[in-house]
Coordinates of C-alpha atoms and ligand atoms in Angstrom, one line a residue:
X824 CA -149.0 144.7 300.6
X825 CA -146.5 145.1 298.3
X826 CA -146.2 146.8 294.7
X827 CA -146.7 144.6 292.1
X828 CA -146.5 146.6 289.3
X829 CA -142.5 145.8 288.6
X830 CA -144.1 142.2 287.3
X831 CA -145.9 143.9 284.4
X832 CA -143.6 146.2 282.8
X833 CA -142.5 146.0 279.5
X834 CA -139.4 143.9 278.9
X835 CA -136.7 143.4 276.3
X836 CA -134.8 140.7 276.5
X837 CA -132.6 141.8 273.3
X838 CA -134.3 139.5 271.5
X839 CA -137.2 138.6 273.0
X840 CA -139.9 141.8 273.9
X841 CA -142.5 141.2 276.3
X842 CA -145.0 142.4 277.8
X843 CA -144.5 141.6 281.6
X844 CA -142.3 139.2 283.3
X845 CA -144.4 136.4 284.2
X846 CA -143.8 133.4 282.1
X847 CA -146.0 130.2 282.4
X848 CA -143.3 127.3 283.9
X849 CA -143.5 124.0 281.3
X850 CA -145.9 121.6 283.2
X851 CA -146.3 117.9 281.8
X852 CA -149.9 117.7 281.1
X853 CA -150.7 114.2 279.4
X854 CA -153.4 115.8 277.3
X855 CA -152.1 114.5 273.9
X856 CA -153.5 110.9 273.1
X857 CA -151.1 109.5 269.7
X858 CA -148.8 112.0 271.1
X859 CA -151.0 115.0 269.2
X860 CA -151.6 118.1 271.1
X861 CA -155.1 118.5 269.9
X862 CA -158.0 120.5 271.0
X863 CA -157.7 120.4 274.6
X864 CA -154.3 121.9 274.5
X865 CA -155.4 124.5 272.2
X866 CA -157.8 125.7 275.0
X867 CA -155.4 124.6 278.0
X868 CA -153.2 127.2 276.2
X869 CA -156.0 129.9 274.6
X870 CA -156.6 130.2 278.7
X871 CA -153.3 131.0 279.9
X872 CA -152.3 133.5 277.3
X873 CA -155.9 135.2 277.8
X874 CA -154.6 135.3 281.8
X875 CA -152.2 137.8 280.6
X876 CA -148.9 135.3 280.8
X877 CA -146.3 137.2 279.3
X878 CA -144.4 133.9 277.7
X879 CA -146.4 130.8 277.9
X880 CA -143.6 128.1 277.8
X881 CA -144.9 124.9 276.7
X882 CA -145.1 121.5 278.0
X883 CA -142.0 119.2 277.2
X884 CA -142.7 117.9 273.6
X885 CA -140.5 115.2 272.7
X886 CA -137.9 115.3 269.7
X887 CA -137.5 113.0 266.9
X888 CA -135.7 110.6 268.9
X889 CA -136.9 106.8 269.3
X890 CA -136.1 106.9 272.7
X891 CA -137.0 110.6 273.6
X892 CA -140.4 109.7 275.9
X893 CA -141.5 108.1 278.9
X894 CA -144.5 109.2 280.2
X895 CA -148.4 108.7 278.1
X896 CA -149.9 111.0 276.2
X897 CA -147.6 113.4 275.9
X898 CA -147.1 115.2 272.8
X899 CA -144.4 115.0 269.9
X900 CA -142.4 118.0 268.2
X901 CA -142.5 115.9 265.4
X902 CA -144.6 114.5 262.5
X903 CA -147.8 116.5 260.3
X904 CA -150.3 116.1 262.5
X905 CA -148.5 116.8 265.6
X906 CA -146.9 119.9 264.5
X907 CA -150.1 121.1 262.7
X908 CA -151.1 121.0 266.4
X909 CA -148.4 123.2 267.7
X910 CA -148.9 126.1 265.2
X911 CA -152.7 125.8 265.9
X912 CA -151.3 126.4 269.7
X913 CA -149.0 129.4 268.6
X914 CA -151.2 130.9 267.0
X915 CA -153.8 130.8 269.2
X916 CA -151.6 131.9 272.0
X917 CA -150.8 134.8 269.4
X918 CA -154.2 136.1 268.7
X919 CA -154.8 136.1 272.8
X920 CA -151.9 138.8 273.0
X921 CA -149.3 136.0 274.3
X922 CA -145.8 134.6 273.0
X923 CA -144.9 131.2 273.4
X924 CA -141.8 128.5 273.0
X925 CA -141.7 125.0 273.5
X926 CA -140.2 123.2 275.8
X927 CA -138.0 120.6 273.5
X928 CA -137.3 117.7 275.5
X929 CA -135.8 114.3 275.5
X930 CA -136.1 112.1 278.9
X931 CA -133.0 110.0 278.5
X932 CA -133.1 107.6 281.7
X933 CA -136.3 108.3 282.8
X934 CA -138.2 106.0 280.1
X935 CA -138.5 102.6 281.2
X936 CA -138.6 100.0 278.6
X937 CA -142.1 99.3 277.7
X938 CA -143.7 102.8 277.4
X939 CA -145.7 103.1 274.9
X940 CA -145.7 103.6 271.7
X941 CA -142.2 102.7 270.9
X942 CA -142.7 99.7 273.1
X943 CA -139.7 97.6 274.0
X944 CA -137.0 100.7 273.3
X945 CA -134.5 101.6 276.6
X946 CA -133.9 104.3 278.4
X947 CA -130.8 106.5 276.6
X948 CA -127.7 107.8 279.0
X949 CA -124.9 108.7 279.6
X950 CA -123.4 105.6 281.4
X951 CA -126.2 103.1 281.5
X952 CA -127.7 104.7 284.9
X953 CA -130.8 106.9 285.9
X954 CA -130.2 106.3 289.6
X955 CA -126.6 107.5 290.4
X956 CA -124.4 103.6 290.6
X957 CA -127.1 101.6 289.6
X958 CA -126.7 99.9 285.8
X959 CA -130.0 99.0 283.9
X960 CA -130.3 101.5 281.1
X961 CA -128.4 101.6 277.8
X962 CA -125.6 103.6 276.8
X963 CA -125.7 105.8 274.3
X964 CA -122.7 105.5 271.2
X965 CA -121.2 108.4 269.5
X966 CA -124.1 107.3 266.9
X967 CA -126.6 107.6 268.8
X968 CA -125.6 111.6 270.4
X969 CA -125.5 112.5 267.1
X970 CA -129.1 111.5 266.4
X971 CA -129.9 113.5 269.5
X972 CA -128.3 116.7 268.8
X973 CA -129.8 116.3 265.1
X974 CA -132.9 116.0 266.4
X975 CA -132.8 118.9 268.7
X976 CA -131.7 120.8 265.7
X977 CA -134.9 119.4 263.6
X978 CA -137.5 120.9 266.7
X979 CA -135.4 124.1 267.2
X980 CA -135.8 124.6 263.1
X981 CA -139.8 124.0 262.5
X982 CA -140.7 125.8 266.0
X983 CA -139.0 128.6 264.1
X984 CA -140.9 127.7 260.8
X985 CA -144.3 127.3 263.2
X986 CA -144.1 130.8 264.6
X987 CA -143.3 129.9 267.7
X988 CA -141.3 133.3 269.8
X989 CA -138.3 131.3 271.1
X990 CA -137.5 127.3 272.2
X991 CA -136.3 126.4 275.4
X992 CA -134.1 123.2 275.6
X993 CA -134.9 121.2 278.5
X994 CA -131.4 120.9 280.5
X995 CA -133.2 119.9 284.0
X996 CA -134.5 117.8 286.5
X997 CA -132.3 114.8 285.5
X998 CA -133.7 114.1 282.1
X999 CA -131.0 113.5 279.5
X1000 CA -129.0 116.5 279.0
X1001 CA -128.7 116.8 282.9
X1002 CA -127.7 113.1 283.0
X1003 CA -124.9 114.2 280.9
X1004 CA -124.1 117.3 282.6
X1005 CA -124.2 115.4 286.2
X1006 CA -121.3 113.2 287.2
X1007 CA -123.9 111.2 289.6
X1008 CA -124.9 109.8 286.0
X1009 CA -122.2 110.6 283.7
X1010 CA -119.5 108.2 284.2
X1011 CA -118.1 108.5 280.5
X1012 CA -114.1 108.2 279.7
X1013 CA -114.6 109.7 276.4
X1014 CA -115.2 113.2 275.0
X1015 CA -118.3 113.4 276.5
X1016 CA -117.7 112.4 280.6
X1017 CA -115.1 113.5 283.1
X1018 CA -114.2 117.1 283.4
X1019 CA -117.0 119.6 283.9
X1020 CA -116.1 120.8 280.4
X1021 CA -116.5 117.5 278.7
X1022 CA -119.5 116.6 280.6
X1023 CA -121.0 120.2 279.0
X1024 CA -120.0 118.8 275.3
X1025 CA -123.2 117.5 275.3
X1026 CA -125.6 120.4 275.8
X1027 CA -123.2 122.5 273.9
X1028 CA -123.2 120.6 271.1
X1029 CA -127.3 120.7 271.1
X1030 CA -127.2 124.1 271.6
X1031 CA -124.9 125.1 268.7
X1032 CA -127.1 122.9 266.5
X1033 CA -130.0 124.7 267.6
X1034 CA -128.2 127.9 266.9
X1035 CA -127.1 126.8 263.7
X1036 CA -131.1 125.3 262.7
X1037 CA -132.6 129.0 264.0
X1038 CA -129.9 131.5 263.3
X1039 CA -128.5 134.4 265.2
X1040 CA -131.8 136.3 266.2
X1041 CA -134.0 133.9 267.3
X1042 CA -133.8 133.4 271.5
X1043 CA -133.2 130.0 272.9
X1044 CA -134.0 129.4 276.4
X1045 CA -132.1 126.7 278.4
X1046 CA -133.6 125.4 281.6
X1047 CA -131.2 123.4 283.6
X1048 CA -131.2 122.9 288.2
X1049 CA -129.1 121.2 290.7
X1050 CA -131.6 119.3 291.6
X1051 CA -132.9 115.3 289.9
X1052 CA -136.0 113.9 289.8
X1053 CA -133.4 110.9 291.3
X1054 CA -131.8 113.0 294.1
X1055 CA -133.2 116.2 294.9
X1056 CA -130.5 116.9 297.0
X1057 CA -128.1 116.6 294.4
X1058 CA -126.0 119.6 293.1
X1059 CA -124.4 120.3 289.6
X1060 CA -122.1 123.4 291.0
X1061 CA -121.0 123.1 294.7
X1062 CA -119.7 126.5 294.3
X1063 CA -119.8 129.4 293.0
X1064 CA -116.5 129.0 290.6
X1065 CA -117.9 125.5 289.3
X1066 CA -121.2 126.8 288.0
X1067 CA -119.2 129.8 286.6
X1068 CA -117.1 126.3 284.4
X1069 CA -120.6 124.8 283.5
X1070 CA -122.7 128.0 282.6
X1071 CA -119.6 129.8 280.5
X1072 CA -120.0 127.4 277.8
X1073 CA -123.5 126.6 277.4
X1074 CA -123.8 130.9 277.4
X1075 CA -121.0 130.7 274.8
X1076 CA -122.6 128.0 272.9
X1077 CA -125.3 130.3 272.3
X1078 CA -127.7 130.6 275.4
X1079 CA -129.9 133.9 275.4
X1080 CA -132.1 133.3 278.8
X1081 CA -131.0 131.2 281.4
X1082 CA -134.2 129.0 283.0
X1083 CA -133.1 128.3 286.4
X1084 CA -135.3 125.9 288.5
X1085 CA -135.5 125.6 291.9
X1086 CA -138.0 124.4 293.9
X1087 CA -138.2 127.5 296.6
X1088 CA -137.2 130.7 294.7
X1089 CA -136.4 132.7 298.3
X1090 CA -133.5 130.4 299.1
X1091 CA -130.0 131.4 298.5
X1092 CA -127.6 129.0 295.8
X1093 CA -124.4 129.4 298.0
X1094 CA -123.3 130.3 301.6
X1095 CA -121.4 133.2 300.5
X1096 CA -124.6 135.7 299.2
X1097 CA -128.2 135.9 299.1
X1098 CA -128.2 135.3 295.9
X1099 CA -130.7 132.6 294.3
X1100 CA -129.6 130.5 291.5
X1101 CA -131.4 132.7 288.9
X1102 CA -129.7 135.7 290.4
X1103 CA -125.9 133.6 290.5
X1104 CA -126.5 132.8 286.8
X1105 CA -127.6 136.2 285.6
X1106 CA -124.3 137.2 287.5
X1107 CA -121.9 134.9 286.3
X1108 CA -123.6 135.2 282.7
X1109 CA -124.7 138.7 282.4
X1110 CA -127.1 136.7 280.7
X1111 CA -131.5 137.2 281.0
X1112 CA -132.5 134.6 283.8
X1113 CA -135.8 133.2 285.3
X1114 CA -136.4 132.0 288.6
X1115 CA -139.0 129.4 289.2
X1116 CA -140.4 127.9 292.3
X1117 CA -143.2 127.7 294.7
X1118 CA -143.8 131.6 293.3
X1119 CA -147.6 132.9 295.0
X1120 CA -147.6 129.5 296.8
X1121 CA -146.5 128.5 300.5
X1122 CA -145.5 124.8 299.8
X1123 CA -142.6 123.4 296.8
X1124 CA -144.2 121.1 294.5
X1125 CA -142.0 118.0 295.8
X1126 CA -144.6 115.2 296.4
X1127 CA -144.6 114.8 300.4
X1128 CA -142.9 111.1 301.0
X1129 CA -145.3 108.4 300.2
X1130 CA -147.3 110.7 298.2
X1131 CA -147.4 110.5 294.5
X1132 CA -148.7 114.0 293.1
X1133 CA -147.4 117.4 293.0
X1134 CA -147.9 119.0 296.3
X1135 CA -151.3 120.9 297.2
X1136 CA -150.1 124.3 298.3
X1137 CA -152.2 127.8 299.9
X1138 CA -151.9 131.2 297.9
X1139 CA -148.7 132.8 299.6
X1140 CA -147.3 136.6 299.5
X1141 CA -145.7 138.0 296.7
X1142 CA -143.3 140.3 298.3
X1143 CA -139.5 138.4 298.0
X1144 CA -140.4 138.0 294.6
X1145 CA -140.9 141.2 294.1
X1146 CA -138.2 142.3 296.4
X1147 CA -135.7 140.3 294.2
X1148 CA -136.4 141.2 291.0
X1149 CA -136.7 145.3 292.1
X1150 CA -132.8 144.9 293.5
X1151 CA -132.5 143.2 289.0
X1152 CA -131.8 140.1 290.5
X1153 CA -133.3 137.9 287.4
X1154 CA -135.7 139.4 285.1
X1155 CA -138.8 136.6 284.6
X1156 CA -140.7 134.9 286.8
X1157 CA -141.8 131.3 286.0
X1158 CA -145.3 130.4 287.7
X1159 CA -146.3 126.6 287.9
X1160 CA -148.8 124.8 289.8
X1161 CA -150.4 128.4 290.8
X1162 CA -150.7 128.9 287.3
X1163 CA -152.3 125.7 286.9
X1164 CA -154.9 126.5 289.4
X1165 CA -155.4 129.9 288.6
X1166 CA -154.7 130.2 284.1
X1167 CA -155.5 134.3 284.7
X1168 CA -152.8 134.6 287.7
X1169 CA -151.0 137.5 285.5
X1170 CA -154.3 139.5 285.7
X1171 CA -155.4 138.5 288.8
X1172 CA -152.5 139.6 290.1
X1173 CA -151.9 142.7 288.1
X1174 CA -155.3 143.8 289.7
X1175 CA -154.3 143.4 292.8
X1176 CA -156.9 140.9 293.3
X1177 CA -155.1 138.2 295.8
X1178 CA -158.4 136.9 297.3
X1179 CA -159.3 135.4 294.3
X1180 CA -156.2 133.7 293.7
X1181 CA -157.0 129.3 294.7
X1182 CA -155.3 127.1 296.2
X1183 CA -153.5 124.6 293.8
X1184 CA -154.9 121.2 294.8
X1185 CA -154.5 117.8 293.1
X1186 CA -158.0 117.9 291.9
X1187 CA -156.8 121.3 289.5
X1188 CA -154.5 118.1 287.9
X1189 CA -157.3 116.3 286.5
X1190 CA -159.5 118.9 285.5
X1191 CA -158.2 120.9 282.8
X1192 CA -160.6 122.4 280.4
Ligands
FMN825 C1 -147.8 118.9 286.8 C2 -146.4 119.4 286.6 C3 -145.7 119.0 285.4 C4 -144.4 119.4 285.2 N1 -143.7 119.2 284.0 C5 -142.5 119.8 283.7 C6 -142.0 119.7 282.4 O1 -142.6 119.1 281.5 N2 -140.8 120.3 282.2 C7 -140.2 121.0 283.2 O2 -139.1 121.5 282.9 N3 -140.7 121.1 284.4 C8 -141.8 120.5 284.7 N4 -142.4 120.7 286.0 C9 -141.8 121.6 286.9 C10 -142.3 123.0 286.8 O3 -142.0 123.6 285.6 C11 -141.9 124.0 287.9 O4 -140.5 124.1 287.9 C12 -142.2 123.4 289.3 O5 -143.6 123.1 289.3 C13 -142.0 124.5 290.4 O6 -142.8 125.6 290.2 P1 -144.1 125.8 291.1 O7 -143.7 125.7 292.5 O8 -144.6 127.2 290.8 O9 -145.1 124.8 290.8 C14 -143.7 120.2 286.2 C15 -144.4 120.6 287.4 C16 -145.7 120.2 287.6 C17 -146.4 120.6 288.8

């Protein structure tokens, strides 16, 4: 058995201190009926920090955008009540010892006219597409990224003015700011499509705005992956030069932790090194990364075909990770569906007590609280 006790030092990000490196991955939990996250995420959240999760990041929470959601019961970044929710979640999270951001989110093409509540509103993109060639969304005007960006801006601002420890901007998984970054669904001839630089003006123009709305010391995480949701074998960076184009200006724009998912954290991002694609991006950065994927778990969380939920997976060995992050290969360590199944994994783990650690089944989905 290996050492564990690398996960639970102290660390300081520059401007983010923690108190281990195990970070709580942003799960969608449909736990917010109006859109409010009320007293069930409290708890969902009270649990998790109690675990002893270094930085609990949150669920996506939709910006003020008409056309930011697509999924029920999710909740907004937006709006009294809703935010009244939020700090009740930060500071509950506090008083447990824990830090927290929230995931700021805006699906793009992944809303399907019809979902409620804003009823019969599109999907936004880049080019009209959530599948890569196929036409059925709308596409978004210079009008409308501006209303985007601004409303990035807005959630980055009162998560500040919540008490919240950081935001992270959701850049992955072939939601809206990946659609953009992502030629498969970015088929724009204007300042915002083409080139790998003008497919980044997007997320660098959210990211300066969110800068601009927080100010110089407060840290803002950006999660981005090769992969979609629409093509999991898709790839942003073929090689190592072309994610060194993408990540240079988002880590310019004002990046302080780079969120890099993956769906199996052991395998290498390129042919050339053993690298993973936290480890490429803390290199070509110099920037704080976190790997993510299938951590304490022997399955990825890719339904299995003709399956519909996240994948049911066995407790799994801890050693890669640890391996990794001893040679300073990324510095966090972003825990999903074990997490879900097991809210006190930091502890757990941290007292070396692995036969107590469950399996994450489908079940641990519906039963929350
Ligand atoms: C139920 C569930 C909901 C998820 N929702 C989000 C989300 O809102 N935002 C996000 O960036 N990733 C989301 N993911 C992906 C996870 O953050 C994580 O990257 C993925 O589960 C892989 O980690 P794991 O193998 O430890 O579960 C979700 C995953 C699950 C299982």
């Amino acid at each position: 058995m290996s050492d564990n006790s690398i996960l639970f030092h102290n660390v300081d990000l520059g401007k983010l201190q923690l108190k281990n490196r195990v970070v709580m991955a942003p799960m969608t939990r449909n736990l917010s009926p109006n859109n409010i996250p009320g007293e069930k995420s409290i708890e969902y959240y009270r649990q998790h920090a109690a675990g002893g999760t270094g930085l609990i990041i949150t669920e996506g929470t939709c910006v003020n955008h008409i056309a930011a959601n697509g999924y029920p019961d999710v909740p907004y970044f937006h709006g009294e009540e809703r935010l009244a929710g939020w700090k009740k979640i930060a500071d509950t999270v506090h008083a447990e010892g824990g830090k927290i951001a929230p995931q700021l989110w805006h699906c793009g093409g992944a809303r399907k006219a019809g979902t409620m509540p804003e009823g019969d509103v599109p999907g936004f993109t880049p080019s009209g597409m959530f599948v890569a060639g196929k036409v059925n969304r709308y596409e978004m005007t210079q009008d409308d990224i501006n209303d985007v960006v601004q409303a990035f801006a807005n959630g980055a601002k009162d998560a500040k003015a919540l008490g919240f420890d950081a935001i992270e901007i959701h850049g992955a998984h072939g939601y809206l700011i990946d659609q953009f970054l992502w030629e498969g669904n970015n088929q724009r001839d204007d300042a915002y499509g083409g080139s790998i630089e003008k497919r980044g003006r997007f997320a660098v123009e959210i990211i300066e705005a969110c800068r601009a709305a927080v100010g110089e010391d407060f840290p803002i995480l950006f999660r981005y992956s090769q992969w979609k949701q629409q093509d999991f074998t898709a790839r942003l960076a073929q090689t190592p030069a072309e994610l060194e184009q993408i990540l240079t200006q988002l880590s310019n724009a004002g990046v302080d932790v780079f969120h890099c998912s993956q769906r199996r954290f052991w395998e290498p991002e390129f042919e050339s090194s053993d690298l993973n694609f936290a480890g490429w991006t803390k290199k070509l950065t110099g920037k704080p990364a976190i790997t993510v994927g299938s951590v304490s778990l022997n399955a990825d969380f890719i339904p299995l075909p003709g399956e519909s939920t996240f994948r049911e997976a066995e407790p799994a060995s801890l050693d890669e990770l640890v391996r990794r992050i001893t040679a300073d290969e990324f510095d966090l360590v972003a825990v999903g569906r074990a997490m879900i199944a097991n809210p006190n994994w930091a502890n757990l783990v941290e007292q070396d007590r692995f036969d107590d650690l469950q399996p994450f089944r489908k079940e641990d989905l519906a039963a929350i609280v």
